[in-house]
Short mmCIF file of C-alpha atoms in Angstrom, two decimals:
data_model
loop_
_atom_site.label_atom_id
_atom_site.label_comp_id
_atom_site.label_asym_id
_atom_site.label_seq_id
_atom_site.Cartn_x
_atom_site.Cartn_y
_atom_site.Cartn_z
CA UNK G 1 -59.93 -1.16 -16.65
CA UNK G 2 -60.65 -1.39 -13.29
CA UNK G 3 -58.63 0.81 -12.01
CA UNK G 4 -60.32 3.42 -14.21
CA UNK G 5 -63.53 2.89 -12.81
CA UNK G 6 -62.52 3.51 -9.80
CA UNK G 7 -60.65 6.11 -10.18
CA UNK G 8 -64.11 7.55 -12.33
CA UNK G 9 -66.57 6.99 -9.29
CA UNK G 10 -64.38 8.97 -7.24
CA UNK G 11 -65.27 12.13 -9.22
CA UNK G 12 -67.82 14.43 -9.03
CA UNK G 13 -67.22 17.41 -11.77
CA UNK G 14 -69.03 16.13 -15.27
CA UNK G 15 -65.81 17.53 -16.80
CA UNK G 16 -63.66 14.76 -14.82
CA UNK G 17 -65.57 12.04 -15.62
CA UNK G 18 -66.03 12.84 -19.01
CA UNK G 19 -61.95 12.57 -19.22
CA UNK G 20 -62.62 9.32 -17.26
CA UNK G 21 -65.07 8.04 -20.01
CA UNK G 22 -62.56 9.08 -22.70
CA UNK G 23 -59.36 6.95 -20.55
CA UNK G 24 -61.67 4.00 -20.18
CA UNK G 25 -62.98 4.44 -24.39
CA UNK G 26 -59.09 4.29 -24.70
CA UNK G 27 -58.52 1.30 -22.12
CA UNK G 28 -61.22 -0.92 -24.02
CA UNK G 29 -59.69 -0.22 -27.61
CA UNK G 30 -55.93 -0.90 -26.09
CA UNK G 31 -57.55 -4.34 -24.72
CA UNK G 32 -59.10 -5.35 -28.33
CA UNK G 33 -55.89 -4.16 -30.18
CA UNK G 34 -53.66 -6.31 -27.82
CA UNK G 35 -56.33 -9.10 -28.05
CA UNK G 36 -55.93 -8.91 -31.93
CA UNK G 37 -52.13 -8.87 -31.27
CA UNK G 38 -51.93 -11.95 -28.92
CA UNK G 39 -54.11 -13.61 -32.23
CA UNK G 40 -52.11 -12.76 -34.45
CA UNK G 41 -48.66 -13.80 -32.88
CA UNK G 42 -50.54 -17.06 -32.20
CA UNK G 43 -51.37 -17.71 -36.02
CA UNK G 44 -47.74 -16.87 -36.86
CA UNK G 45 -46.55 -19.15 -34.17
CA UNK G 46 -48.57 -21.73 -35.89
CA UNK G 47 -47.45 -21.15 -39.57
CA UNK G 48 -44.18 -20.82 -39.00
CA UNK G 49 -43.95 -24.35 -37.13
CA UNK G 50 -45.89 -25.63 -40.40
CA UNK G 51 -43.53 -24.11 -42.44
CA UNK G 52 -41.09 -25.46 -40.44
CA UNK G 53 -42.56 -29.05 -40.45
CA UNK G 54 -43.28 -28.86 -44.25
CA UNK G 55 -39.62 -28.19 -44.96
CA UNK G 56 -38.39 -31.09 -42.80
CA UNK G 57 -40.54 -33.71 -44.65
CA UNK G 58 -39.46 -32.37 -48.01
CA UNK G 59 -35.79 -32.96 -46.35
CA UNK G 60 -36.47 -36.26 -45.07
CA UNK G 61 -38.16 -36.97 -48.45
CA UNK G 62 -35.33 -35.95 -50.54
CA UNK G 63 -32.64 -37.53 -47.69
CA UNK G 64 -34.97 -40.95 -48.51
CA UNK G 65 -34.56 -40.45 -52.27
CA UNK G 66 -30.99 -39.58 -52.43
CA UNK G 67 -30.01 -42.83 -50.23
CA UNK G 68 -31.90 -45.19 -52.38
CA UNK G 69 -30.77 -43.81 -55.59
CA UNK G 70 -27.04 -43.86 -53.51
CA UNK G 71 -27.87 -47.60 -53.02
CA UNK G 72 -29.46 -48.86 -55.96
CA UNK G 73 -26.21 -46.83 -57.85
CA UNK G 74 -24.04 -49.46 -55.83
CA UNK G 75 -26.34 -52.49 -56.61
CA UNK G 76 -25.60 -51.80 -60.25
CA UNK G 77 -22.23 -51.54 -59.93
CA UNK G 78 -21.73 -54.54 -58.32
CA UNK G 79 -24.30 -56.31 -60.48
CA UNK G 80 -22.28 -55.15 -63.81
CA UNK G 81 -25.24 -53.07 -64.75
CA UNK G 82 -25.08 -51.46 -68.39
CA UNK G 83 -23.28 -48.25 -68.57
CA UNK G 84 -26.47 -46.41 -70.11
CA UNK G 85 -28.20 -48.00 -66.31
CA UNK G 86 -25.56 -46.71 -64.27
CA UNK G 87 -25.77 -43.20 -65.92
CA UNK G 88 -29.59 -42.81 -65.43
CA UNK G 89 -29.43 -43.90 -61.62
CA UNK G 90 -26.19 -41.72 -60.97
CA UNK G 91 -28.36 -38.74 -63.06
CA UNK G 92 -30.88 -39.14 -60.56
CA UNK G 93 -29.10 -39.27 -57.67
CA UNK G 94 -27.15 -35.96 -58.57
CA UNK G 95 -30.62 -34.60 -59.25
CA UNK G 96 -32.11 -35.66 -55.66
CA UNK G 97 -28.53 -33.98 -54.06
CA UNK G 98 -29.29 -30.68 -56.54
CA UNK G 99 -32.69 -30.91 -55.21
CA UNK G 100 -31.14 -31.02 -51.25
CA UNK G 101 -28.64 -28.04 -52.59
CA UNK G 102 -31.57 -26.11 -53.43
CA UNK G 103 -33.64 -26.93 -49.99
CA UNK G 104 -31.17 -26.38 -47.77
CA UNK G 105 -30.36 -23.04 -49.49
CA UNK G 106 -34.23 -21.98 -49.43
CA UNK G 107 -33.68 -22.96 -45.75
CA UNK G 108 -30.63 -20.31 -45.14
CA UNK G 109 -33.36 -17.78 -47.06
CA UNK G 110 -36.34 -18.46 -44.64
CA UNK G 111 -34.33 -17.64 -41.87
CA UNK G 112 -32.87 -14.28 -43.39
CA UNK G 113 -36.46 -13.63 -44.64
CA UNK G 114 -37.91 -13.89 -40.78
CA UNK G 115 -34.82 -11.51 -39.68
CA UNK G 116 -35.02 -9.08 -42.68
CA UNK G 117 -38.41 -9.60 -43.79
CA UNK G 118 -37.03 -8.75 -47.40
CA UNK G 119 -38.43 -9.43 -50.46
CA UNK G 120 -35.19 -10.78 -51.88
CA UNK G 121 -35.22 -13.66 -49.61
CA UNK G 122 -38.89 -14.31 -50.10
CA UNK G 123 -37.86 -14.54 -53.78
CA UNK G 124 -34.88 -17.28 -53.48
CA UNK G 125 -37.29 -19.39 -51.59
CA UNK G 126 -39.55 -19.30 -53.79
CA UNK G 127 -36.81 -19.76 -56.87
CA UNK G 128 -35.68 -22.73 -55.19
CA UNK G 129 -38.80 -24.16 -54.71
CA UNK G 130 -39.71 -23.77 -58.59
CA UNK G 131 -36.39 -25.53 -59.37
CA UNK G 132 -37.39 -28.16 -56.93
CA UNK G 133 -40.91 -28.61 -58.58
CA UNK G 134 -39.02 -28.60 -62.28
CA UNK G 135 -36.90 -30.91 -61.95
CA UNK G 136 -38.81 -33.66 -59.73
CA UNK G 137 -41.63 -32.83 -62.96
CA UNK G 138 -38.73 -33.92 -65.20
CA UNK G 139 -37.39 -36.95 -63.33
CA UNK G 140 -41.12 -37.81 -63.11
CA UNK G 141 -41.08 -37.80 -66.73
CA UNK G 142 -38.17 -38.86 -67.86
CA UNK G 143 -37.81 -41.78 -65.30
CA UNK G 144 -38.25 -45.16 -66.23
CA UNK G 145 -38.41 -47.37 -63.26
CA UNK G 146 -41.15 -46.95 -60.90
CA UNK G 147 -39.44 -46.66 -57.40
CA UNK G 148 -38.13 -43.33 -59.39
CA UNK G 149 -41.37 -42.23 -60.52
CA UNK G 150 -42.66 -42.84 -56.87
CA UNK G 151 -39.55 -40.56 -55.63
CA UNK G 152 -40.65 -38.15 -57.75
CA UNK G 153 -44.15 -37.60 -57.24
CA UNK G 154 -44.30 -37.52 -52.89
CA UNK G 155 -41.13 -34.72 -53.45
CA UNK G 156 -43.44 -33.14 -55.62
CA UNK G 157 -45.78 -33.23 -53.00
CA UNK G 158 -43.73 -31.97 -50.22
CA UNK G 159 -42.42 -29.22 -52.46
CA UNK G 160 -46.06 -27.92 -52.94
CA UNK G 161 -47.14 -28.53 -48.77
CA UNK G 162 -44.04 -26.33 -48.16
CA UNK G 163 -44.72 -23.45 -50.42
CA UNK G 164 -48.45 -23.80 -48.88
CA UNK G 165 -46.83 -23.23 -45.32
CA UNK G 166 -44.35 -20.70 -47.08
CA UNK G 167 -46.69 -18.67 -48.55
CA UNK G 168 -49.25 -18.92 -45.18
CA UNK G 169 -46.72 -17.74 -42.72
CA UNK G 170 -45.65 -14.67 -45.76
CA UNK G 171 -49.67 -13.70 -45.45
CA UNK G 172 -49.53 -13.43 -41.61
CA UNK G 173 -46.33 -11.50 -42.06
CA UNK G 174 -47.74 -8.60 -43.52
#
């Protein structure tokens, strides 16, 4: 910008410094643009580490979930627990490592989806995010003890912050 100034005051023909008016006009939109630009790259920045963090305390979540139903699996054992017990704690615990299967797979997508920046991907996120949300809904339901119930509900939670980042960082994609 400066340099265009200068450059103008060194003319004396109308005609030049109208061409100088026009460079500088151009100058002054180039600096908002890459302004916007620096913004926007910013924002993404942001969203993308919220996505990020999002999906890591859904992980941790379901890690949490899947070692206590792991453990309270072997209490029962070792306690001679009913066989009708032991199926609905091993049930869970296959549905907290489903529910890992499905996160870690999402995972895999939201990195092809910030190479590709493909629908498809988008779409498998999202997919395993609804089977996420289903099935901690039905284990929230259909569980009887309380720790379970518990489980249930903060994945639940962590499910929804992460398609909140997810969908976020999609917006600023576009």
């Amino acid at each position: 910008r400066q340099q265009v100034s200068e450059t103008r005051a060194q003319f004396e023909s109308a005609e030049n410094v109208a061409i100088m008016d026009k460079i500088s006009a151009h100058v002054d939109e180039y600096q908002k643009s890459f302004g916007r630009y620096v913004e926007i790259d910013k924002k993404a920045d942001l969203d993308q580490k919220e996505m990020e963090r999002a999906a890591q305390e859904l992980e941790d979540a379901l890690e949490k979930m899947r070692s206590k139903q792991t453990e309270q699996s072997r209490s029962m054992i070792t306690k001679g627990a009913s066989g009708s017990e032991l199926l609905e704690e091993l049930r869970e615990a296959d549905a907290a490592n489903r529910m890992i299967k499905w996160l870690l797979q999402a995972r895999r997508d939201e990195k092809n989806m910030m190479l590709r920046n493909d629908e498809k991907s988008i779409q498998e996120i999202k997919s395993g995010l609804d089977n996420m949300m289903s099935l901690g809904k039905e284990m929230l339901s259909g569980s009887e003890r309380e720790a379970s119930k518990k489980a249930a509900e903060v994945v639940i939670k962590e499910v929804q912050s992460y398609r909140i980042a997810l969908e976020s960082f999609i917006a600023g994609m576009v």
